[in-house]
Amino acid sequence: MWPFIGEYVQTLLMTQVQKTVQDSTSLMGSFKFVNIDLGDIPPRIGGVKVYTEKVKRDEIYMDLDIIYSSDCEIEVKLKGVSAGIKDLQLHGTVRVILKPLINQAPFFGGISVFFLNNPNIDFNLTNLANALDLPGLSDMVHTIIQENIASIMVLPNRIVVEMAKGVKISKLKFPSPDGVLRIHCLEAKELVKADIGLMGKGKSDPYTVIRVGAMKFKTPVINNTIEPEWNSVFETIIDQRDGQFMDVEVRDEDTGGKDDKLGTLSVELSPVADKGLVDNWLPLENVKSGKLHLRLQWLYLSKDPLLLNKSILANNKEGAASKNDLSSCILMVNLDSARELPKQFTANIFDLLFSRSKKMSEPSPYVTINVGQKTETSNVVNDSTDPRWEQGFRFLVHDPNFQVVDLKVKDKKTEMVLGELSFPLKNLLAAPNLEDDRFFQLKKSESNSEISVRFALRVLTTEQKVNWKQDTENLMSASAQSTSVDEGVKPAPGAGSPPPASPTNPISPTGKGKPASPVSPTAPSAQAASANEIVPETVQSVQSQAPKAIPPAKTLEREGSVRQRVTSIGSDVLGEHRMGRIQLTLRYSMQRGKLAVVVHKCVGLPALGKDNFSDPYVRLFLLPDRGTKKKTKVINNNLNPTFDETFEYSVTPQELVGRQLEVEVKNDTGMFSSSQKDMGMVLIDLAEMDVSKATTEWYDLCPESEIKRKETDI
């Protein structure tokens, strides 16, 4: 591929980059590339990481470490002086998503490629900078090249290719973002004195540049200080929280010269999203001294319109303090196509001079989309009355009750408006899932022109779980939904649909290992169970039905700890002892002589930390042997953690009868947690286990004292 990539890069440099350099300043008007040869050494892949967690069975996520140290020959000319670019190096992480997986070659329907963060680009300019004494020329060319790469394939930009016909890859083209990051760049202290005066006293004129993917933000310059206070607030949409970083650079402004660096730092976004809020003084790197005060807030996306007023009120209060207009929603506009656009009259200069008749021609339409102070422009589709753009745009919205999205379809040849659409965002607040996807009639059009657009609104909230009714229904649904353990496992051919099982619980209640509520699980048939033995590691999971209807809008508190509740939740989620519930799958393999225990998730756990959260994990023992301890990972700051971890115990069928499974939910005591560790436990008598099939149940967590009391009674 390398020779063809070289031709593509050559075209990119000769067209986009060269023009950008020429337009940057009057001194660069004569800048041009004379020769571009990227050499014979292609980039190499330093490593490949394939994700196995938090991915679905019909997709593959890979990160490729791209390293390029070239033998390129690039010659540029400015004001008649020629110079070369040498030692060009590039290093970055490329994410590749193959989705959806299909049962025909090439076995995936689409591919999406992008840089998670701006790649590191380095090169040297020879002769030119010294000859013309142009300060900052190398930095200028470096920045322009980096921004052009970012505009093509650094998030949120990506390259998406359809690999199989008839496969919808809209989720690759228009993925839903993970959230919104609100960045408060507050102040700095102990900065380096970049400008030393005659009296030996120093000062700096600091400002901060923040980059997240292809987005770039800059604070104002504060003159004559090493302890600036910016109090600047920025908001940016985050597509991939895992793997992305926020790069920060503090600089000293020098009028007419190169700005000095006062320090840098890099912040990983995934921990910020997990915590929700980070407010810290962070030490600057690559400098003798200096600290930067950042406040980072993660905002989740919700389809619940009832949260809008709460978000607006909180933003108005916070925005008034920081003198910034903060966003309450994100608007996603997926521009698909248009049809029956009007043709345009065209005439050249000779037609006008000699009064010749004008001709009708097809337009070259493009669309401008405006929301508030931001305007986006689509690609141009040449010579078409039925153009297809298939582009996505996102806007941060202050208040959808009053704002409007305006679309204008224009002809690139004449710049005339072919049609307009004005859509009030308040219409989405009453729409199902806050979405409207259809053909809209264009106004000010001479024909029956229509445009196909999908509008989707999401409310920004600091609450991680915002629709408890929906979440609980998803957790306890009796439909054939699979977990990460059993997703994609189907009965063997001819097995047919699995019949309903008896209402009797698969594990008989003993007063200790009793499931959370009377349920009627849908169990796999005997044929399906035997088919699953083909892959012993696979555990056939069966979802239980929801217990009872959840009463609306019920606020719950336990021992003074405020639970994370927003819209609606019922006492069933908290269980009989109001300590929460845990979902487990048990499966015994006769062929392998192993008991598999899958710890799926917990709901309604108590908040034990000072921040009204807990850091739960699950510990298991196969009693009476205390040496069989197994443990899940810790899920920080979560009252409804999802583990989806599988543990196995080697035990014979005869030994299984005399064993009990002790499941304990613990709180990882740390900086923000109390010293209290016990969050509840379950004791399951395996003598009552049906070894012929897998069973998935919700169990009420109860205190250890309750388990001990029942054992004494027995």
XYZ file of C-alpha atoms in Angstrom:
714
model
C 0.000 0.000 0.000
C 2.871 2.376 0.671
C 3.444 3.692 -2.889
C -0.255 4.520 -3.188
C -0.317 6.170 0.245
C 2.668 8.244 -0.866
C 0.743 9.514 -3.882
C -2.211 10.406 -1.662
C -0.008 12.325 0.797
C 1.701 14.132 -2.087
C -1.651 15.351 -3.387
C -2.662 16.393 0.135
C 0.505 18.444 0.647
C 0.378 20.072 -2.786
C -3.256 21.142 -2.434
C -4.462 21.632 1.121
C -1.251 22.137 3.111
C 0.458 24.390 0.575
C -2.575 26.671 0.298
C -2.959 26.850 4.084
C 0.690 27.907 4.478
C 0.334 30.531 1.740
C -2.771 32.014 3.375
C -1.306 32.014 6.909
C 0.715 35.230 6.526
C 1.833 37.630 3.798
C 5.412 36.385 4.161
C 4.302 32.919 3.079
C 2.548 33.945 -0.127
C 5.227 32.388 -2.350
C 5.597 29.169 -0.320
C 5.255 25.970 -2.351
C 6.365 22.349 -2.422
C 8.811 21.671 -5.251
C 9.425 17.959 -4.730
C 7.713 15.358 -2.520
C 9.051 11.819 -2.207
C 8.116 9.858 0.921
C 10.804 7.265 0.244
C 10.751 3.488 0.194
C 10.538 2.781 3.938
C 6.902 2.260 4.956
C 5.591 2.799 8.486
C 5.808 -0.169 10.804
C 3.321 -1.420 13.340
C 4.921 -1.470 16.783
C 2.133 -3.430 18.436
C -1.480 -4.529 18.104
C -3.956 -4.518 20.974
C -7.263 -6.324 20.512
C -9.976 -5.502 23.029
C -11.841 -8.341 24.739
C -13.827 -6.304 27.292
C -16.665 -3.845 26.715
C -17.114 -4.994 23.122
C -19.984 -6.865 21.499
C -19.707 -10.186 19.741
C -20.347 -8.648 16.318
C -17.442 -6.176 16.429
C -13.658 -6.106 16.720
C -11.710 -3.218 18.252
C -7.971 -2.976 17.592
C -5.346 -0.356 18.416
C -2.295 -0.207 16.141
C 0.883 1.557 17.233
C 2.103 3.258 14.024
C 5.769 4.300 13.834
C 7.183 6.093 10.799
C 10.855 7.082 10.484
C 11.230 8.036 6.860
C 13.895 8.360 4.197
C 11.768 11.012 2.533
C 12.968 13.842 0.308
C 10.783 16.944 0.435
C 11.860 20.256 -1.092
C 10.102 23.574 -0.511
C 10.691 27.054 -1.921
C 9.997 30.456 -0.389
C 10.935 33.796 -1.955
C 13.223 32.024 -4.411
C 15.163 30.175 -1.708
C 14.967 26.378 -1.697
C 15.261 24.186 1.349
C 14.490 20.648 2.392
C 12.487 18.797 5.026
C 14.439 15.954 6.580
C 14.176 13.490 9.445
C 10.392 13.244 9.165
C 8.960 11.077 11.955
C 5.414 10.173 12.944
C 4.170 8.166 15.901
C 0.569 7.597 16.932
C -2.099 5.086 17.883
C -4.644 4.179 15.219
C -7.904 2.534 16.244
C -9.495 0.131 13.779
C -13.108 -0.982 14.231
C -14.434 -3.914 12.196
C -18.222 -3.913 12.438
C -20.598 -5.660 12.020
C -19.198 -9.168 11.685
C -20.989 -11.193 9.008
C -20.955 -14.779 7.725
C -19.488 -14.030 4.297
C -16.161 -12.715 3.063
C -14.577 -10.412 4.116
C -16.517 -11.326 7.328
C -17.082 -7.724 8.423
C -19.483 -5.210 6.898
C -17.510 -2.039 7.483
C -14.207 -0.660 8.722
C -13.579 2.561 10.635
C -10.056 3.968 11.055
C -8.972 6.985 13.109
C -6.304 8.369 15.409
C -7.450 8.503 19.035
C -5.155 11.461 19.679
C -3.064 13.750 17.522
C -0.024 11.784 16.289
C 3.402 13.058 17.213
C 4.991 14.630 14.133
C 8.587 15.816 14.009
C 10.864 17.028 11.213
C 13.642 19.510 10.507
C 13.772 22.346 7.976
C 17.178 22.874 6.358
C 18.541 26.258 5.129
C 15.221 28.072 4.772
C 14.638 29.268 8.322
C 18.214 30.498 8.734
C 18.360 32.061 5.299
C 15.225 34.176 5.705
C 15.376 34.554 9.482
C 11.714 33.694 9.844
C 11.095 32.783 13.484
C 8.659 29.986 14.105
C 8.524 28.769 10.486
C 9.132 25.146 11.478
C 6.435 25.354 14.174
C 4.018 26.924 11.693
C 4.496 24.219 9.069
C 4.367 21.584 11.811
C 1.045 22.928 13.124
C -0.496 23.166 9.646
C 0.447 19.581 8.764
C -0.866 18.332 12.102
C -4.177 20.180 11.728
C -4.698 18.796 8.226
C -4.124 15.248 9.460
C -6.528 15.946 12.335
C -9.223 17.186 9.954
C -9.115 13.853 8.123
C -8.682 11.099 10.702
C -8.248 12.349 14.278
C -11.384 12.026 16.405
C -14.095 13.109 15.872
C -13.006 12.695 12.222
C -12.613 9.182 10.887
C -12.321 7.197 7.663
C -15.247 4.792 7.224
C -15.408 2.264 4.379
C -18.285 -0.056 3.540
C -16.892 -3.545 2.904
C -20.024 -5.533 2.042
C -23.102 -4.475 0.108
C -26.438 -4.469 1.866
C -24.894 -4.068 5.329
C -25.916 -1.006 7.309
C -22.871 0.715 8.747
C -24.662 3.795 10.068
C -23.310 3.086 13.559
C -19.788 3.361 12.152
C -20.558 6.542 10.226
C -22.629 8.189 12.958
C -21.546 6.679 16.283
C -23.097 7.947 19.475
C -20.458 9.774 21.556
C -19.467 8.520 24.992
C -20.095 11.863 26.667
C -19.096 15.505 26.959
C -16.057 16.793 28.837
C -16.363 20.187 30.541
C -12.908 21.665 31.068
C -12.353 24.381 33.663
C -8.862 25.830 33.177
C -8.752 27.890 36.366
C -5.273 29.103 37.268
C -1.566 28.345 37.532
C 1.183 29.057 40.023
C 4.960 28.888 40.355
C 5.416 29.228 36.596
C 8.853 29.697 35.102
C 9.911 33.318 34.548
C 10.355 33.317 30.796
C 11.239 37.013 30.364
C 14.125 38.251 32.519
C 14.512 42.036 32.745
C 17.595 44.198 33.238
C 17.122 44.259 37.007
C 17.066 40.475 37.154
C 13.364 40.339 37.816
C 11.298 37.992 35.730
C 7.792 37.708 34.386
C 5.752 35.753 31.892
C 2.716 36.354 29.725
C 1.097 32.923 30.113
C -1.748 31.313 28.247
C -2.851 27.692 27.903
C -3.543 25.567 24.832
C -5.718 22.467 25.320
C -6.113 19.724 22.712
C -8.592 16.853 22.798
C -8.456 14.881 19.569
C -8.828 17.319 16.686
C -10.339 20.007 18.959
C -8.174 22.883 20.169
C -8.925 25.477 22.855
C -6.968 28.497 24.049
C -7.266 30.665 27.137
C -6.672 34.437 27.126
C -3.164 35.776 27.726
C -2.532 37.159 31.227
C 0.353 39.629 31.060
C 3.198 40.106 33.547
C 2.528 37.289 35.987
C 3.653 33.815 36.952
C 0.379 33.133 38.809
C -2.315 33.726 36.186
C -6.043 33.258 36.768
C -7.915 32.373 33.554
C -11.185 30.848 34.828
C -11.867 29.666 31.277
C -14.436 26.961 30.529
C -14.473 24.776 27.417
C -16.723 21.909 26.378
C -15.902 19.161 23.930
C -17.652 16.008 22.731
C -15.790 12.775 23.502
C -16.315 9.877 21.102
C -13.994 7.331 22.729
C -13.314 7.795 26.427
C -11.023 4.747 26.550
C -7.668 5.582 25.018
C -8.127 9.325 24.560
C -6.029 11.961 26.311
C -6.292 15.662 26.915
C -2.987 17.385 26.112
C -2.296 20.712 27.841
C 0.522 23.154 27.114
C 1.211 26.396 28.993
C 3.038 28.984 26.896
C 4.548 32.443 27.285
C 3.462 34.868 24.574
C 6.297 36.706 22.836
C 5.147 39.328 20.354
C 7.118 38.958 17.131
C 8.950 35.862 18.333
C 8.451 32.250 19.184
C 6.267 31.587 22.230
C 8.192 29.817 24.991
C 6.858 26.629 26.563
C 6.152 26.877 30.273
C 5.253 23.227 30.734
C 2.998 20.455 29.469
C 0.838 17.716 30.891
C -1.404 14.947 29.607
C -4.623 13.722 31.252
C -6.217 10.351 30.508
C -9.963 10.735 30.023
C -11.153 7.292 31.117
C -10.492 7.867 34.865
C -12.192 11.254 34.612
C -15.285 9.586 33.154
C -15.225 6.952 35.907
C -15.008 9.517 38.711
C -17.318 12.084 37.116
C -15.415 15.057 38.560
C -11.698 15.731 39.020
C -10.525 18.966 40.649
C -6.749 19.011 41.167
C -3.536 20.973 40.979
C -1.399 19.083 38.470
C 2.380 19.523 38.157
C 3.623 20.695 34.770
C 6.145 18.448 33.041
C 9.323 19.224 31.082
C 9.909 22.342 33.169
C 11.617 23.215 36.470
C 8.482 24.386 38.266
C 4.836 25.125 37.738
C 1.384 23.782 38.603
C -1.927 24.023 36.775
C -5.351 23.978 38.418
C -7.858 22.024 36.327
C -11.439 21.065 37.079
C -12.707 18.355 34.737
C -16.352 17.303 34.723
C -17.766 14.362 32.789
C -21.306 14.703 31.454
C -23.308 11.626 30.506
C -25.918 11.507 27.730
C -29.557 10.851 28.575
C -32.805 10.425 26.647
C -34.844 11.628 29.640
C -36.333 15.102 28.955
C -37.260 15.447 32.636
C -33.580 16.072 33.432
C -33.387 19.102 31.150
C -34.639 21.730 33.591
C -32.308 20.439 36.292
C -29.376 20.649 33.893
C -30.284 24.179 32.734
C -30.662 25.478 36.286
C -27.323 24.009 37.338
C -25.623 25.418 34.238
C -27.093 28.896 34.730
C -25.816 28.955 38.293
C -22.376 27.679 37.362
C -22.248 29.742 34.185
C -23.071 32.949 36.038
C -20.115 32.347 38.342
C -17.723 31.674 35.450
C -19.369 34.107 32.977
C -19.816 31.337 30.437
C -22.824 29.905 28.616
C -22.789 26.209 29.407
C -24.495 23.497 27.389
C -27.440 21.432 28.564
C -27.794 19.142 25.517
C -25.992 17.735 22.526
C -27.702 17.764 19.137
C -26.721 15.177 16.527
C -27.661 15.973 12.937
C -27.267 13.129 10.443
C -27.587 14.632 6.982
C -28.539 11.884 4.547
C -29.845 13.124 1.188
C -32.224 15.369 -0.747
C -34.535 14.827 -3.688
C -36.105 16.860 -6.481
C -33.910 19.906 -6.015
C -34.588 22.618 -8.608
C -32.330 23.011 -11.617
C -30.563 26.328 -12.128
C -30.215 28.697 -15.067
C -26.633 29.145 -16.219
C -25.127 31.523 -18.729
C -21.548 32.393 -19.662
C -20.232 35.837 -20.622
C -20.907 35.302 -24.340
C -24.520 34.369 -23.659
C -24.996 37.615 -21.748
C -23.256 39.797 -24.392
C -25.118 38.332 -27.347
C -28.477 37.812 -25.566
C -28.361 34.085 -25.974
C -30.833 31.953 -24.105
C -29.817 30.611 -20.737
C -29.625 26.877 -20.140
C -30.964 24.776 -17.322
C -28.349 22.699 -15.530
C -28.243 20.461 -12.501
C -26.955 22.146 -9.337
C -23.943 21.179 -7.236
C -25.637 21.288 -3.845
C -24.166 21.548 -0.366
C -25.785 22.263 3.005
C -24.991 24.744 5.763
C -26.280 23.843 9.228
C -26.476 26.540 11.890
C -27.199 26.172 15.613
C -26.501 29.209 17.764
C -23.098 30.636 16.897
C -21.802 27.482 15.220
C -22.178 26.695 11.514
C -21.165 23.465 9.794
C -20.885 22.891 6.041
C -21.377 19.626 4.188
C -19.498 18.317 1.187
C -20.448 19.406 -2.321
C -22.198 16.847 -4.544
C -21.553 17.839 -8.147
C -24.335 18.005 -10.744
C -27.218 16.332 -8.952
C -30.825 17.137 -8.108
C -30.914 14.082 -5.802
C -27.667 14.433 -3.836
C -26.553 12.024 -1.132
C -24.210 13.421 1.527
C -24.321 10.873 4.385
C -22.550 13.126 6.874
C -22.931 13.646 10.601
C -22.624 16.857 12.625
C -22.866 17.558 16.371
C -23.744 20.741 18.219
C -23.686 21.676 21.888
C -26.986 23.335 22.796
C -27.589 25.800 25.618
C -31.402 25.568 25.848
C -33.434 23.572 23.297
C -36.657 25.254 24.435
C -35.675 28.380 22.521
C -33.024 27.361 19.989
C -33.564 26.444 16.344
C -31.476 24.511 13.826
C -31.385 26.197 10.402
C -30.457 24.284 7.238
C -29.823 25.905 3.866
C -29.263 23.944 0.667
C -27.101 25.988 -1.712
C -25.760 25.583 -5.221
C -21.961 25.800 -5.304
C -22.012 27.110 -8.891
C -24.262 30.100 -8.267
C -24.343 30.283 -4.426
C -28.106 30.553 -4.718
C -30.310 29.036 -2.002
C -32.167 25.966 -3.301
C -34.252 25.457 -0.157
C -34.376 26.069 3.580
C -35.455 24.217 6.707
C -35.966 25.733 10.152
C -36.502 23.120 12.876
C -37.296 24.160 16.497
C -35.406 21.934 18.896
C -38.288 21.955 21.364
C -40.075 19.586 18.953
C -37.587 16.885 19.913
C -38.478 17.102 23.608
C -41.851 15.485 22.875
C -40.557 13.036 20.243
C -39.920 9.345 21.049
C -36.326 8.926 22.292
C -35.833 12.653 21.525
C -35.348 11.782 17.822
C -36.949 12.761 14.503
C -35.839 10.947 11.345
C -37.726 11.623 8.092
C -37.924 13.661 4.895
C -38.642 17.352 5.540
C -40.201 19.712 3.015
C -37.801 22.480 1.979
C -39.141 26.021 2.029
C -38.354 28.713 -0.574
C -37.952 25.992 -3.156
C -39.460 26.159 -6.615
C -40.213 22.423 -6.678
C -41.328 19.744 -4.219
C -37.845 19.504 -2.782
C -37.284 17.433 0.353
C -34.303 16.728 2.567
C -33.701 13.608 4.652
C -32.297 14.423 8.075
C -32.150 12.692 11.432
C -32.236 14.972 14.481
C -31.321 13.392 17.841
C -31.136 15.271 21.143
C -29.393 14.034 24.288
C -29.561 15.752 27.666
C -26.249 16.289 29.466
C -26.253 15.116 33.069
C -23.734 14.416 35.806
C -25.705 11.331 36.883
C -24.374 8.089 35.466
C -27.684 6.210 35.745
C -30.475 8.507 34.694
C -33.332 6.202 33.705
C -33.668 3.653 36.461
C -36.902 2.205 35.178
C -35.400 1.441 31.804
C -32.117 0.221 33.305
C -33.865 -2.128 35.714
C -36.100 -3.508 32.990
C -33.009 -4.174 30.889
C -31.296 -5.895 33.806
C -34.227 -8.161 34.669
C -35.904 -8.643 31.304
C -37.147 -12.122 30.458
C -36.506 -11.636 26.766
C -33.759 -13.617 25.077
C -31.064 -11.075 25.753
C -27.552 -12.395 26.206
C -24.780 -11.278 28.489
C -21.102 -11.158 27.641
C -20.888 -14.795 28.731
C -23.504 -16.352 26.505
C -24.053 -13.837 23.724
C -24.356 -15.525 20.406
C -24.819 -19.063 21.768
C -27.721 -20.740 19.974
C -29.293 -24.217 20.285
C -28.002 -26.905 18.001
C -29.789 -27.323 14.658
C -33.059 -29.129 15.134
C -33.255 -28.325 18.806
C -36.090 -25.893 18.212
C -37.162 -23.123 20.542
C -36.442 -23.795 24.198
C -39.657 -24.556 26.064
C -40.600 -22.688 29.246
C -39.282 -24.263 32.386
C -41.257 -25.147 35.457
C -41.998 -22.234 37.797
C -39.988 -24.048 40.420
C -36.680 -22.343 41.079
C -33.691 -24.252 39.660
C -31.983 -24.002 43.034
C -34.486 -24.800 45.736
C -34.804 -22.170 48.463
C -33.106 -23.195 51.670
C -33.485 -19.955 53.509
C -29.919 -19.086 52.535
C -29.458 -19.309 48.776
C -32.961 -18.218 47.911
C -33.311 -16.253 44.652
C -34.378 -12.654 44.950
C -38.013 -13.198 43.945
C -40.343 -15.832 42.467
C -39.445 -16.040 38.788
C -40.202 -18.169 35.770
C -36.899 -18.437 33.918
C -36.761 -19.645 30.379
C -34.327 -22.543 30.498
C -32.536 -24.081 27.503
C -33.764 -27.400 26.233
C -31.870 -30.623 26.812
C -30.693 -30.524 23.213
C -29.380 -26.995 23.643
C -27.667 -27.945 26.883
C -25.857 -30.807 25.212
C -24.889 -28.574 22.316
C -23.258 -26.160 24.716
C -20.967 -28.929 25.928
C -19.159 -28.603 22.602
C -17.550 -25.469 23.998
C -17.120 -26.231 27.707
C -15.943 -22.706 28.521
C -19.225 -21.250 27.337
C -21.788 -20.735 30.036
C -25.388 -20.706 28.884
C -26.961 -17.722 30.642
C -30.674 -17.387 31.234
C -32.236 -14.085 32.166
C -34.912 -13.930 34.830
C -38.138 -12.057 34.536
C -38.578 -8.728 36.237
C -39.985 -9.150 39.745
C -42.806 -6.626 39.986
C -43.720 -3.350 38.420
C -41.474 -0.608 39.713
C -43.349 2.158 41.512
C -42.706 5.568 39.938
C -40.588 8.330 41.392
C -39.807 6.827 44.766
C -36.861 8.361 46.582
C -34.914 5.993 48.799
C -32.445 6.641 51.567
C -30.594 4.142 53.751
C -28.959 5.038 57.066
C -28.427 8.618 55.977
C -26.586 7.659 52.808
C -28.266 9.164 49.768
C -28.536 6.562 46.999
C -27.932 7.436 43.404
C -31.575 7.755 42.314
C -33.008 10.049 39.660
C -36.324 9.095 38.094
C -37.839 5.876 39.419
C -36.781 2.803 41.391
C -38.586 0.285 43.515
C -37.833 -1.622 46.685
C -37.405 -4.827 44.624
C -34.056 -3.531 43.400
C -32.894 -3.123 46.988
C -34.016 -6.620 47.945
C -35.546 -8.008 51.106
C -32.830 -6.588 53.353
C -32.492 -3.291 51.418
C -28.831 -4.082 50.700
C -29.176 -4.614 46.939
C -29.120 -7.691 44.725
C -26.595 -9.692 42.745
C -27.054 -11.634 39.496
C -25.213 -14.945 39.123
C -25.083 -17.770 36.580
C -24.244 -21.293 37.772
C -23.288 -24.061 35.376
C -21.736 -27.468 35.972
C -19.864 -29.280 33.183
C -19.984 -33.045 33.572
C -17.361 -33.484 30.843
C -14.809 -31.219 32.505
C -15.795 -31.752 36.122
C -15.923 -28.017 36.737
C -18.395 -25.642 38.324
C -18.547 -22.312 36.478
C -19.800 -19.253 38.357
C -20.460 -16.069 36.413
C -20.739 -12.867 38.417
C -22.812 -10.594 36.195
C -23.789 -7.451 38.080
C -25.209 -5.874 41.225
C -27.973 -3.307 41.654
C -29.054 -1.079 44.534
C -25.859 -1.361 46.597
C -25.515 0.984 49.594
C -23.328 4.073 49.378
C -20.524 3.726 51.932
C -18.121 6.436 50.804
C -17.950 10.111 51.626
C -18.822 10.864 48.008
C -22.100 8.875 48.210
C -20.596 6.062 46.174
C -18.899 2.748 46.865
C -16.053 0.782 45.290
C -17.545 -2.729 45.155
C -16.029 -6.072 44.257
C -17.229 -9.665 44.703
C -15.455 -12.446 46.603
C -16.373 -16.146 46.315
C -15.648 -19.234 48.422
C -16.550 -22.858 47.668
C -17.226 -23.969 51.237
C -16.112 -25.576 53.400
C -12.689 -24.875 51.842
C -11.679 -21.263 52.611
C -8.650 -21.650 50.356
C -10.847 -21.454 47.254
C -11.180 -17.661 47.356
C -11.738 -15.933 44.028
C -12.260 -12.230 43.460
C -13.550 -9.886 40.770
C -12.039 -6.566 39.818
C -12.996 -3.440 41.757
C -15.547 -1.118 40.100
C -14.927 2.359 41.486
C -17.635 4.920 42.249
C -20.570 2.707 41.349
C -23.661 1.414 43.137
C -24.727 -0.747 40.195
C -21.504 -2.381 38.986
C -21.268 -4.766 36.033
C -18.521 -7.403 36.379
C -19.295 -10.182 33.871
C -16.422 -12.307 35.180
C -16.286 -16.119 35.120
C -14.678 -18.325 37.784
C -14.258 -22.100 37.762
C -13.894 -24.688 40.526
C -12.729 -28.270 39.963
C -15.194 -30.469 41.841
C -16.726 -33.891 41.224
C -20.511 -34.400 41.061
C -20.350 -36.344 44.330
C -18.462 -33.531 46.088
C -20.872 -30.930 44.703
C -23.689 -32.267 46.886
C -21.903 -31.323 50.089
C -20.677 -27.912 48.978
C -21.994 -24.367 49.438
C -21.100 -21.287 47.432
C -20.524 -18.198 49.558
C -20.736 -14.944 47.615
C -19.688 -11.734 49.371
C -19.939 -8.188 48.041
C -17.188 -6.041 49.540
C -16.312 -2.367 49.506
C -12.717 -1.570 48.587
C -11.655 0.842 51.322
C -9.645 3.695 49.925
C -9.321 7.450 49.913
C -13.009 8.171 49.355
C -14.488 5.092 51.055
C -15.273 4.485 54.684
C -13.663 1.709 56.687
C -16.831 -0.355 56.281
C -16.199 -3.239 53.904
C -19.165 -5.619 54.130
C -21.961 -4.835 51.653
C -23.893 -8.097 51.839
C -23.582 -11.782 51.068
C -25.414 -14.819 49.651
C -25.024 -18.489 50.599
C -26.115 -21.013 47.939
C -26.583 -24.709 48.728
C -25.251 -26.563 45.679
C -26.987 -29.804 46.700
C -30.152 -28.377 45.176
C -28.443 -27.388 41.916
C -29.747 -28.848 38.652
C -26.481 -29.881 36.984
C -28.158 -30.462 33.590
C -28.498 -26.785 32.704
C -27.238 -23.341 33.406
C -29.289 -21.088 35.674
C -29.207 -17.334 36.030
C -30.852 -15.751 39.058
C -31.025 -12.523 41.027
C -30.275 -12.999 44.745
C -31.057 -10.665 47.631
C -27.951 -9.601 49.510
C -28.287 -9.976 53.270
C -26.033 -9.192 56.250
C -23.565 -11.797 57.460
C -25.327 -11.936 60.818
C -28.522 -13.064 59.051
C -26.674 -15.925 57.334
C -25.106 -17.024 60.653
C -28.491 -16.892 62.415
C -30.138 -19.097 59.790
C -27.281 -21.595 60.013
C -27.785 -21.745 63.794
C -31.530 -22.255 63.386
C -30.962 -25.093 60.961
